[in-house]
Amino acid sequence: MPRPALALFALALVPALSLAQARPDLDAAAQAVQPKVVEWRRDLHRHPELGNEETRTARVVADHLRALGLEPRTGIGPTGVVAVLKGARPGPRIALRADMDALPVTEATGLPFASTVKSEYRGQPVGVMHACGHDLHVAILMGVAEALAGMREQLAGEVMFVFQPAEEGPPVAGEVAGAKRMLDEGIFDDFKPDAVLGLHVWSRLHAGQLGVRAGPFMASADEWTLKIRGRQTHGSQPWAGVDPLTVAAQVLLGAQSIIARQVDITAHPVVLTAGQIQGGTRFNIIPDEATMVGTLRTFDPGVREDVIARLRNTAEHFAAASGATATLEVAGNAPSTSNDPALLERLRPSLEAAAGQGNVVEVPRYTIAEDFSQFANVVPGLYFFVGTTPRGQPLESAPMNHSPQYAPDESALDLGLRAMLQATVDFLGGG
């Protein structure tokens, strides 16, 4: 090659070489912070807190963000924490979300860092456990924040870290809580991200796997309360009163016929479940009132409204036939969660780079719910699952999320960290 051409070729390589050198070393960053992520997770697991009570968790998070040179906002919704990391150059904006709350579950894992915390939930004494894996979510995002803070000079754009309370629902039915409350309090008012990412550890995938699906893939969640008012009487003379317990039983069975006979569940999956029935105080007294509490899961807003109307109609007519009254209240905890198809297509290679060939799998639609959907209804969202069941253990025999025996494989911490870090840097254009 002639010398002028060789010189031009060498000069042409300079920008490419400089760009390659400027790219963050994500593997080294993840490896450096990974031991801390495990330590944070175990500490958080030992000290779980119920929704809207995550004061210690929020303090741990805020202190960590300050140590990274960030300026966290605290007391949002009411215990949420938000901080923004600015790269060295202008660029896109992205929000990363982790939920912080635990569940009213008494732990039975036998782990050396198992929770022994006791509390009260809706008037009942309960144990408290990170039975859904939110301790992993918080630790992962703390690790992502530290890794990104260490490479801020190489980043273009801005990253918002969102640590959210009360994903599992409000402490009192019908209250605005969790993601919606944070939005109502303005976290996206001054910082409107171009996308939002979230993850969830999941027992129905093996460790080392990530799960995704385009479009709607998690159901909406409604909490419904049905109060049936009868007339109290002696149990030996039921004809002298109106028995709300019998009406409750009729409504419970009648509600199942709504799903079995009135909804095309081949086109629109629906779950209608009663999880609690309360009524009466003594074996020989028919009470004045019975209360049923349950959940409705749907993927389509129109189907949701139709099923609510049918449940109300069923309850009112069964009650009227016996001389009772029925009042149905429905509190929407979360809309259906949907992955933006274009965002998923863009970032699927990032997930594959983190998990390895063949380890990013398509999951079915799940009737579980997530209020990440509140964020993803404002800006394009991507939500993915991180497997936690050890390789070789059948998925169907593994304790599910929300189980008192749920003990996720901690390798999920490393994969979740790497996947979120890779997707974020790639979205900002640094991959």
XYZ file of C-alpha atoms in Angstrom:
431
model
C 0.000 0.000 0.000
C 1.480 3.455 -0.915
C 2.518 5.570 2.075
C -0.217 8.305 1.601
C -2.907 5.657 1.384
C -1.469 3.905 4.431
C -1.502 7.163 6.355
C -5.112 7.837 5.389
C -6.053 4.294 6.434
C -4.376 4.762 9.821
C -6.131 8.078 10.364
C -9.449 6.491 9.486
C -8.893 3.966 12.255
C -8.364 6.590 14.965
C -12.029 7.429 15.631
C -12.956 3.756 15.695
C -10.160 2.898 18.082
C -11.003 5.844 20.310
C -14.643 4.837 20.336
C -13.768 1.260 21.244
C -11.559 2.461 24.071
C -14.339 4.755 25.278
C -16.856 1.944 25.570
C -17.455 0.937 29.189
C -16.108 -2.427 30.293
C -19.421 -3.820 31.497
C -18.037 -7.207 32.450
C -15.435 -5.683 34.757
C -17.963 -3.262 36.230
C -20.434 -6.049 36.985
C -17.744 -8.305 38.403
C -16.484 -5.556 40.708
C -19.863 -4.833 42.266
C -21.301 -8.367 42.346
C -20.080 -9.326 45.852
C -21.658 -6.177 47.248
C -24.956 -7.021 45.540
C -25.046 -10.380 47.323
C -24.268 -8.713 50.651
C -26.963 -6.049 50.151
C -29.527 -8.663 49.199
C -28.916 -10.744 52.302
C -29.120 -7.692 54.537
C -32.388 -6.586 52.940
C -33.780 -10.098 53.185
C -33.052 -10.176 56.893
C -34.859 -6.837 57.376
C -38.026 -6.920 55.223
C -40.658 -4.187 55.418
C -44.279 -4.111 54.267
C -45.588 -1.671 51.671
C -45.330 2.017 52.583
C -43.250 1.035 55.634
C -39.923 0.603 53.816
C -38.124 3.236 55.891
C -34.967 1.233 56.616
C -34.765 -0.003 53.037
C -35.173 3.539 51.726
C -32.440 4.767 54.066
C -30.032 2.054 52.894
C -30.763 2.959 49.269
C -30.498 6.727 49.764
C -27.225 6.450 51.687
C -25.784 4.305 48.907
C -26.846 6.758 46.192
C -25.328 9.679 48.101
C -22.078 7.753 48.420
C -22.047 7.533 44.614
C -22.243 11.323 44.362
C -25.941 11.433 43.487
C -28.632 13.570 45.092
C -31.555 11.276 45.903
C -35.068 12.533 46.533
C -36.690 10.664 49.401
C -40.149 10.460 50.953
C -41.954 9.923 47.648
C -45.152 7.963 47.802
C -44.318 7.894 50.866
C -41.072 5.909 51.161
C -39.809 5.875 47.589
C -36.360 7.048 46.529
C -35.397 8.579 43.174
C -32.040 9.789 41.862
C -30.720 10.864 38.464
C -27.273 10.101 37.072
C -26.086 12.396 34.266
C -23.595 11.185 31.726
C -20.768 13.340 30.422
C -22.592 14.071 27.155
C -26.197 14.809 26.173
C -28.265 11.837 25.143
C -31.469 9.885 25.790
C -33.117 9.416 29.143
C -34.016 6.088 30.716
C -35.637 5.106 34.031
C -34.787 1.899 35.905
C -37.205 0.666 38.542
C -36.950 -1.686 41.527
C -39.743 -2.409 44.014
C -38.851 -2.516 47.719
C -41.752 -4.002 49.707
C -42.037 -7.412 51.331
C -45.087 -9.602 51.986
C -47.109 -10.609 55.076
C -45.625 -14.116 54.981
C -43.863 -16.037 57.754
C -40.575 -17.307 56.340
C -39.845 -21.044 56.313
C -36.714 -21.229 54.148
C -34.211 -22.033 56.895
C -31.691 -19.653 55.322
C -29.010 -18.285 57.656
C -30.249 -14.781 56.829
C -33.959 -15.649 57.058
C -36.390 -13.026 58.318
C -37.829 -13.213 61.826
C -39.653 -9.888 61.507
C -43.229 -9.613 62.807
C -45.725 -6.896 61.979
C -49.420 -6.235 61.400
C -51.268 -6.283 58.092
C -54.851 -5.049 57.787
C -55.427 -5.630 61.488
C -53.891 -9.107 61.645
C -50.516 -10.097 63.173
C -48.214 -11.441 60.463
C -44.678 -12.492 59.747
C -42.846 -10.431 57.133
C -40.734 -11.936 54.354
C -39.269 -10.996 51.005
C -41.228 -13.888 49.542
C -41.478 -12.280 46.098
C -37.819 -11.423 45.620
C -37.945 -7.641 45.871
C -34.811 -7.788 48.015
C -32.994 -9.035 44.908
C -34.505 -6.250 42.803
C -33.280 -3.532 45.170
C -29.804 -5.025 45.465
C -29.521 -5.392 41.681
C -30.487 -1.769 41.045
C -28.101 -0.568 43.748
C -25.389 -2.484 41.899
C -26.413 -1.052 38.521
C -26.304 2.446 40.019
C -22.777 1.899 41.323
C -21.546 0.444 38.040
C -23.037 3.277 35.981
C -21.753 5.931 38.373
C -18.259 4.554 37.838
C -18.528 5.023 34.076
C -20.452 8.304 33.937
C -17.660 10.002 31.965
C -18.214 7.463 29.202
C -22.006 7.786 29.108
C -24.267 9.966 27.021
C -27.665 10.755 28.462
C -29.302 10.383 31.858
C -30.492 7.526 34.040
C -33.203 7.763 36.691
C -33.119 5.155 39.452
C -36.595 4.519 40.877
C -36.911 2.574 44.130
C -40.639 2.074 44.580
C -42.734 1.185 47.638
C -45.924 -0.889 47.833
C -45.832 -2.834 44.587
C -47.771 -5.609 46.305
C -50.734 -3.282 46.710
C -51.827 -0.637 49.182
C -51.942 -1.368 52.906
C -55.616 -0.341 52.797
C -57.778 -1.507 49.879
C -58.612 1.302 47.459
C -55.766 3.602 48.424
C -53.499 4.961 45.707
C -50.094 3.410 46.280
C -46.928 2.222 44.608
C -46.075 3.290 41.072
C -49.225 5.344 40.545
C -48.662 7.327 43.717
C -45.087 8.081 42.685
C -46.330 9.275 39.304
C -49.072 11.353 40.942
C -46.369 12.957 43.079
C -44.511 14.012 39.950
C -41.434 11.830 39.479
C -41.794 12.064 35.670
C -42.788 15.733 35.624
C -39.291 17.199 35.298
C -37.581 14.034 34.082
C -39.631 12.403 31.314
C -37.711 9.273 30.296
C -37.673 7.906 26.773
C -38.077 4.396 28.179
C -38.423 2.555 31.468
C -36.927 -0.833 32.348
C -37.758 -3.262 35.119
C -37.106 -6.883 36.024
C -38.537 -9.564 38.284
C -36.931 -12.714 39.636
C -39.146 -15.674 38.775
C -39.327 -19.258 39.957
C -40.892 -20.494 36.719
C -37.587 -20.058 34.892
C -34.291 -21.750 35.617
C -31.285 -19.839 36.860
C -29.398 -18.451 33.888
C -32.559 -17.785 31.863
C -34.261 -14.497 31.058
C -37.924 -14.402 30.018
C -39.620 -11.819 27.794
C -42.758 -11.389 25.713
C -43.911 -8.575 23.432
C -47.245 -6.890 24.049
C -49.591 -7.639 26.984
C -48.154 -10.465 29.061
C -49.223 -9.826 32.666
C -52.798 -9.279 33.747
C -54.427 -6.315 35.390
C -55.196 -6.777 39.075
C -58.373 -5.670 40.829
C -59.251 -6.218 44.469
C -62.983 -6.585 44.926
C -65.014 -6.520 48.130
C -68.593 -7.780 48.253
C -70.725 -7.026 51.310
C -73.957 -9.005 51.689
C -76.415 -7.631 54.208
C -79.034 -9.974 55.675
C -80.864 -10.038 59.025
C -79.522 -11.750 62.102
C -81.488 -14.525 63.735
C -81.098 -17.664 65.839
C -79.450 -20.516 63.973
C -82.317 -22.842 64.886
C -84.856 -20.584 63.155
C -83.318 -19.394 59.861
C -86.753 -18.489 58.475
C -86.950 -15.681 61.020
C -84.060 -13.787 59.403
C -82.118 -13.502 56.168
C -78.984 -15.620 55.936
C -76.086 -13.720 54.262
C -73.797 -16.738 54.469
C -76.048 -18.797 52.196
C -76.209 -15.891 49.754
C -72.406 -15.618 49.850
C -72.130 -19.305 48.960
C -74.553 -18.873 46.069
C -72.659 -15.853 44.769
C -69.338 -17.692 45.048
C -70.598 -20.554 42.898
C -72.506 -18.252 40.570
C -69.410 -16.155 39.977
C -67.615 -19.184 38.569
C -70.333 -19.587 35.958
C -69.475 -16.093 34.713
C -66.066 -17.371 33.653
C -67.245 -20.834 32.585
C -70.330 -19.787 30.629
C -70.344 -16.042 29.903
C -66.796 -15.080 28.865
C -64.893 -16.330 25.832
C -61.758 -17.307 27.730
C -60.184 -18.693 24.560
C -59.854 -15.094 23.368
C -59.641 -13.283 26.693
C -58.119 -15.096 29.695
C -59.897 -14.137 32.929
C -59.469 -15.212 36.540
C -62.085 -14.406 39.175
C -61.101 -15.617 42.633
C -62.522 -15.192 46.133
C -59.689 -15.361 48.621
C -61.508 -14.463 51.816
C -64.985 -14.936 53.287
C -65.880 -13.488 56.657
C -69.162 -13.649 58.535
C -70.576 -14.709 61.847
C -69.233 -15.117 65.354
C -70.989 -18.215 66.761
C -72.214 -21.624 65.620
C -75.890 -20.955 66.384
C -76.253 -17.345 65.232
C -76.988 -16.385 61.638
C -75.199 -13.024 61.261
C -76.345 -9.753 59.780
C -73.541 -9.530 57.272
C -71.002 -11.534 55.270
C -68.035 -10.145 53.343
C -66.146 -11.682 50.460
C -62.834 -10.336 49.176
C -61.143 -11.477 46.007
C -59.206 -10.618 42.885
C -60.032 -10.202 39.213
C -57.335 -10.678 36.575
C -57.845 -9.642 32.936
C -55.803 -8.531 29.925
C -58.420 -6.381 28.184
C -60.036 -3.260 29.737
C -63.364 -3.936 28.032
C -63.487 -7.520 29.339
C -62.610 -6.216 32.793
C -65.587 -3.854 32.827
C -67.898 -6.565 31.501
C -66.895 -9.101 34.179
C -67.278 -6.521 36.954
C -70.786 -5.726 35.716
C -71.677 -9.419 35.559
C -70.328 -10.066 39.072
C -72.345 -7.153 40.448
C -75.471 -8.348 38.631
C -75.002 -11.937 39.887
C -74.514 -10.820 43.485
C -77.430 -8.401 43.528
C -79.872 -10.914 42.055
C -78.884 -13.769 44.364
C -79.198 -11.371 47.291
C -82.567 -10.025 46.151
C -83.937 -13.548 45.774
C -83.318 -14.115 49.499
C -84.327 -10.688 50.725
C -80.715 -9.553 51.261
C -78.706 -6.752 49.644
C -75.286 -6.895 47.982
C -72.778 -4.083 47.485
C -69.692 -4.578 45.309
C -66.638 -2.320 45.436
C -63.700 -2.786 43.056
C -60.272 -1.244 43.580
C -57.895 -1.337 40.611
C -54.373 -2.087 41.848
C -52.614 -2.332 38.486
C -53.448 -2.291 34.769
C -52.166 -4.999 32.456
C -48.407 -4.928 31.867
C -47.346 -4.724 28.235
C -43.884 -4.690 26.688
C -43.342 -2.162 23.925
C -42.557 -4.356 20.871
C -40.079 -1.911 19.332
C -38.193 -1.467 22.603
C -38.037 -5.232 23.121
C -36.724 -5.770 19.593
C -34.097 -3.088 20.169
C -32.876 -4.459 23.501
C -33.293 -8.201 22.983
C -29.652 -8.417 21.771
C -28.610 -6.760 25.049
C -30.414 -9.426 27.055
C -28.911 -12.150 24.882
C -25.443 -10.697 25.383
C -25.933 -10.874 29.144
C -27.556 -14.326 29.311
C -25.799 -16.133 26.481
C -27.003 -17.986 23.437
C -30.395 -19.663 23.862
C -31.038 -18.340 27.369
C -33.541 -15.609 26.488
C -36.883 -17.390 26.193
C -40.406 -16.298 25.389
C -42.747 -16.655 28.351
C -46.513 -17.208 28.154
C -49.047 -14.686 29.326
C -49.257 -14.741 33.117
C -52.267 -13.844 35.253
C -49.949 -12.386 37.866
C -49.863 -8.585 37.900
C -47.321 -5.788 38.269
C -47.809 -2.068 38.810
C -44.717 -1.442 36.663
C -47.504 -1.107 34.106
C -48.256 2.352 35.526
C -44.836 3.542 34.366
C -45.029 1.629 31.075
C -48.351 3.293 30.265
C -46.619 6.694 30.383
C -43.455 5.848 28.400
C -42.377 2.761 26.437
C -41.527 -0.048 28.860
C -39.563 -3.280 28.889
C -40.015 -5.753 31.733
C -38.224 -9.089 31.856
C -37.998 -12.101 34.147
C -34.826 -13.512 35.690
C -34.905 -17.230 36.488
C -34.259 -18.363 40.066
C -34.855 -22.128 40.130
C -31.580 -24.098 40.173
C -30.712 -25.986 37.003
C -31.790 -29.586 37.344
C -34.717 -28.873 39.675
C -38.115 -29.295 37.994
C -39.870 -25.941 37.731
C -43.203 -27.372 38.860
C -41.720 -28.547 42.154
C -39.903 -25.314 42.986
C -41.537 -23.043 45.598
C -43.187 -20.164 43.775
C -42.820 -16.490 44.461
C -44.999 -15.608 47.499
C -44.292 -18.999 49.061
C -42.795 -19.076 52.589
C -40.217 -21.512 51.114
C -39.194 -19.255 48.201
C -35.375 -19.200 48.213
C -34.085 -17.959 44.855
C -30.757 -19.090 43.460
C -28.457 -16.118 44.094
C -26.877 -16.463 40.653
C -29.941 -14.480 39.551
C -28.342 -11.441 41.163
C -25.406 -11.513 38.766
C -27.533 -12.150 35.678
C -30.070 -9.481 36.631
C -27.258 -6.997 37.216
C -25.563 -7.747 33.899
C -28.803 -7.725 31.905
C -30.009 -4.411 33.305
C -26.570 -2.851 32.936
C -26.127 -4.041 29.355
C -29.622 -2.922 28.298
C -29.165 0.508 29.885
C -25.769 1.204 28.316
C -26.958 -0.040 24.932
C -30.044 2.153 25.107
C -27.869 5.172 25.871
C -25.735 4.296 22.864
C -22.615 3.200 24.677
C -22.673 -0.494 23.775
